[in-house]
PDB file of C-alpha atoms in Angstrom:
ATOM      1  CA  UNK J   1     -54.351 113.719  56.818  1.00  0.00           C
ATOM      2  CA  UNK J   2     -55.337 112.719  53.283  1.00  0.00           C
ATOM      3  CA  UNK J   3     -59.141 113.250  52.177  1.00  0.00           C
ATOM      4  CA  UNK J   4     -61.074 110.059  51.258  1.00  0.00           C
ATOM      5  CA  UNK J   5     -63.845 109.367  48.916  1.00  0.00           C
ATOM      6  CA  UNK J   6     -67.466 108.794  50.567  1.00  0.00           C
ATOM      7  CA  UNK J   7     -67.172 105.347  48.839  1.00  0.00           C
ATOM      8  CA  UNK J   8     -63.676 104.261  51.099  1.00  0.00           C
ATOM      9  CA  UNK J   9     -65.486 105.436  54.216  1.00  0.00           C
ATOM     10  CA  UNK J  10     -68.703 103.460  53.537  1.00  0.00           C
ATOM     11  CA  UNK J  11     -66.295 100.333  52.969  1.00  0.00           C
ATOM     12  CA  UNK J  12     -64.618 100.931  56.240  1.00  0.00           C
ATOM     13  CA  UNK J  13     -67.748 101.663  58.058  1.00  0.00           C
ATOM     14  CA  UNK J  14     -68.949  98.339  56.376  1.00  0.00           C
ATOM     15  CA  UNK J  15     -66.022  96.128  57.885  1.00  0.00           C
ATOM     16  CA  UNK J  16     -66.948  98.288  61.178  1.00  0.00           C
ATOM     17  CA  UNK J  17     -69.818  96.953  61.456  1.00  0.00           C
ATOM     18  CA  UNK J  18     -69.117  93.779  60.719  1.00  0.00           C
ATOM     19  CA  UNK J  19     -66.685  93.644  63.475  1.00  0.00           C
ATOM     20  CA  UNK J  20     -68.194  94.676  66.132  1.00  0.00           C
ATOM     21  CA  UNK J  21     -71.669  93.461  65.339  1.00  0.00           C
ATOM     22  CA  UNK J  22     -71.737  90.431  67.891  1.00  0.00           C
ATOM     23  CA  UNK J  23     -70.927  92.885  70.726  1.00  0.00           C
ATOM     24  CA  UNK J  24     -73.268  95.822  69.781  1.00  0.00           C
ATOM     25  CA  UNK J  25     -76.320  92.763  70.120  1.00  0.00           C
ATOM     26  CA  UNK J  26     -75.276  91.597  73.109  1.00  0.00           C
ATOM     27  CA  UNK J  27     -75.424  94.886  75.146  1.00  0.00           C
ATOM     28  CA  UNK J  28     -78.630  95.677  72.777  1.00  0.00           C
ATOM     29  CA  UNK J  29     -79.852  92.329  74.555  1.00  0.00           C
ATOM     30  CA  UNK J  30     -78.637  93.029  78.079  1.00  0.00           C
ATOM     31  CA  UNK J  31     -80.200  96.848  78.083  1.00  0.00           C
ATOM     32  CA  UNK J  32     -83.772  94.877  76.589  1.00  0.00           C
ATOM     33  CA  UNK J  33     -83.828  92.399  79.209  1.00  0.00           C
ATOM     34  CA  UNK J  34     -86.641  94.120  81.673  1.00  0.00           C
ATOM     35  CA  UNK J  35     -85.460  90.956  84.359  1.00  0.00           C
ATOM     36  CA  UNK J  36     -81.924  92.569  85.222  1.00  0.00           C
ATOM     37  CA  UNK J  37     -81.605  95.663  87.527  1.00  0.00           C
ATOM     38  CA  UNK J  38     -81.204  99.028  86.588  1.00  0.00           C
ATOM     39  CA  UNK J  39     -77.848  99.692  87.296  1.00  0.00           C
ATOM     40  CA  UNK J  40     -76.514  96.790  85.178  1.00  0.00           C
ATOM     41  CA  UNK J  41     -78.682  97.746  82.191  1.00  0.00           C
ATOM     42  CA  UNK J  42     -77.686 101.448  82.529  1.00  0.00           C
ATOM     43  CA  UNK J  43     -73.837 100.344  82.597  1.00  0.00           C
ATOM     44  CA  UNK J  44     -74.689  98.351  79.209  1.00  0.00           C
ATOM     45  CA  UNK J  45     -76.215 101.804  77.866  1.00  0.00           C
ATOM     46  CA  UNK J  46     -72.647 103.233  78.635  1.00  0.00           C
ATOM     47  CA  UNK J  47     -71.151 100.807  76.947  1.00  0.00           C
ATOM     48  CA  UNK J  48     -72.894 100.914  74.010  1.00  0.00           C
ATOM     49  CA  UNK J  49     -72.660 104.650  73.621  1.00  0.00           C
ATOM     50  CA  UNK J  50     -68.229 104.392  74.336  1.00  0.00           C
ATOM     51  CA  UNK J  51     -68.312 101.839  71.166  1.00  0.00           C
ATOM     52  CA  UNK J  52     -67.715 103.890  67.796  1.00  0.00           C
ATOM     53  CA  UNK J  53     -70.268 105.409  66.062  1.00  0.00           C
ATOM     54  CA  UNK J  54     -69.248 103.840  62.619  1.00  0.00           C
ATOM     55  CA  UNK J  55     -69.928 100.287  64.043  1.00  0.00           C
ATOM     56  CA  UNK J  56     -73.825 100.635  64.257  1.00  0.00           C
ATOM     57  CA  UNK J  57     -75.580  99.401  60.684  1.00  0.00           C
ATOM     58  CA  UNK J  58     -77.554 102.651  60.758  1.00  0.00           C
ATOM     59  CA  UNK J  59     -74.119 104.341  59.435  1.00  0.00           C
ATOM     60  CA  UNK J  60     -73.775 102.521  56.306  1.00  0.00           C
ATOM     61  CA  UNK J  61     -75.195 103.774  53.091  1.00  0.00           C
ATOM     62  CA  UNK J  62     -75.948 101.680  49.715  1.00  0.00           C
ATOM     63  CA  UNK J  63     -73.776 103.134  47.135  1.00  0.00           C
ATOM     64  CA  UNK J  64     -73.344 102.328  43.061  1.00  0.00           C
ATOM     65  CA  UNK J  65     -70.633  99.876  42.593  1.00  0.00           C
ATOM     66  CA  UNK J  66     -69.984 101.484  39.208  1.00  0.00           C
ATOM     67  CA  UNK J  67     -70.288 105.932  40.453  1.00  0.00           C
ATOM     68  CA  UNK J  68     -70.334 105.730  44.246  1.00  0.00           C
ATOM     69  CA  UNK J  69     -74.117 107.340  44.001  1.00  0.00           C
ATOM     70  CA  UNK J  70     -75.923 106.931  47.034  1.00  0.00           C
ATOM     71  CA  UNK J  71     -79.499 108.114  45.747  1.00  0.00           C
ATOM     72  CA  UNK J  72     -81.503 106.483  42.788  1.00  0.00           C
ATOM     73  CA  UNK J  73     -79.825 102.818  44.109  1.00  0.00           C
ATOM     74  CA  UNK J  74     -81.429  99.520  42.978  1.00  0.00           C
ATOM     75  CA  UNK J  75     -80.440  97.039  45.814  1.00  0.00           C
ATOM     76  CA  UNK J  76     -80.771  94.014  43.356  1.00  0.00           C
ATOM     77  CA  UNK J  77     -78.394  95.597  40.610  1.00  0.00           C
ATOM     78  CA  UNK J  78     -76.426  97.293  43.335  1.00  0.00           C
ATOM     79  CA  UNK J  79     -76.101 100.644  40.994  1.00  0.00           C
ATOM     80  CA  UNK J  80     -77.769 103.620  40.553  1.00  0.00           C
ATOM     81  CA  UNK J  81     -80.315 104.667  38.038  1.00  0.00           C
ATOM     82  CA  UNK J  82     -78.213 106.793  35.900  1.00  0.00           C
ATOM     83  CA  UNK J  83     -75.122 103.670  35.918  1.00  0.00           C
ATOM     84  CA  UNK J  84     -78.253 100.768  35.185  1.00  0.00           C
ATOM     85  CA  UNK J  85     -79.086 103.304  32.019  1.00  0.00           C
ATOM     86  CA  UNK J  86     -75.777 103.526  30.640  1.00  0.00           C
ATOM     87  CA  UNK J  87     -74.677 100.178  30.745  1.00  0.00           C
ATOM     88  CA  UNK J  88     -78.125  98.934  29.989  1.00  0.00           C
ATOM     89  CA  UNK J  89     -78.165 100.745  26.740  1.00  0.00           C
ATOM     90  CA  UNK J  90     -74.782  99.364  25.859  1.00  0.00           C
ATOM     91  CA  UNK J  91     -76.475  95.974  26.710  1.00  0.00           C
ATOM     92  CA  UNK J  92     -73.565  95.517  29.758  1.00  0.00           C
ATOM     93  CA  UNK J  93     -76.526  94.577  32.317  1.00  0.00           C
ATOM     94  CA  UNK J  94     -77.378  90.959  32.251  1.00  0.00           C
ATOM     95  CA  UNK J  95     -81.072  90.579  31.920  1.00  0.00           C
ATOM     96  CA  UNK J  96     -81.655  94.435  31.252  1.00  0.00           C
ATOM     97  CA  UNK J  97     -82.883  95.185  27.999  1.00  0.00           C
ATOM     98  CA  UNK J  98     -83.418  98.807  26.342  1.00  0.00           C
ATOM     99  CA  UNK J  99     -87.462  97.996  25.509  1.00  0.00           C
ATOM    100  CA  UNK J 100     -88.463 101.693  25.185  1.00  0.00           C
ATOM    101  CA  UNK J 101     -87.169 104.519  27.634  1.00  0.00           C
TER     102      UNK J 101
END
């Protein structure tokens, strides 16, 4: 089995999620739902816990776009703070400008 990057598995987890999103809120809604017995709510639980563990939104981590970072990330800019410097000072950021560091 081939190794890949952190940034391949956070895109897969990504269309994971995606996928499987509708069916994750429906038993979320069906173990919530105080009205229905027990048993039935319990069997949702089951459910829930069989699906994978890479469909739930809690796996996903923001990455840079430009390193594949996952600390220092600005959601807006979708990069890191060590990519927004170096492009910023080579004035490749639209709207960033090098003022005084």
């Amino acid at each position: 089995m081939a190794k890949t990057s952190a940034v391949e598995k956070n895109n897969r987890r990504r269309k994971s999620v995606a996928q499987d999103a509708s069916k994750r809120a429906a038993l979320k809604a069906t173990i919530m739902n105080q009205s229905l017995p027990i048993e039935e709510r319990f069997k949702a639980t089951l459910k829930l816990a069989s699906l994978p563990r890479d469909g739930s939104k809690t796996r996903v981590r923001n990455r840079c776009e430009v390193t594949g970072r996952p600390r220092a990330y600005y959601r807006k800019l979708k990069m890191s703070r060590i990519a927004l410097r170096e492009l910023g000072n080579f004035g490749k950021v639209p709207g960033i400008v090098k003022s005084s560091w």
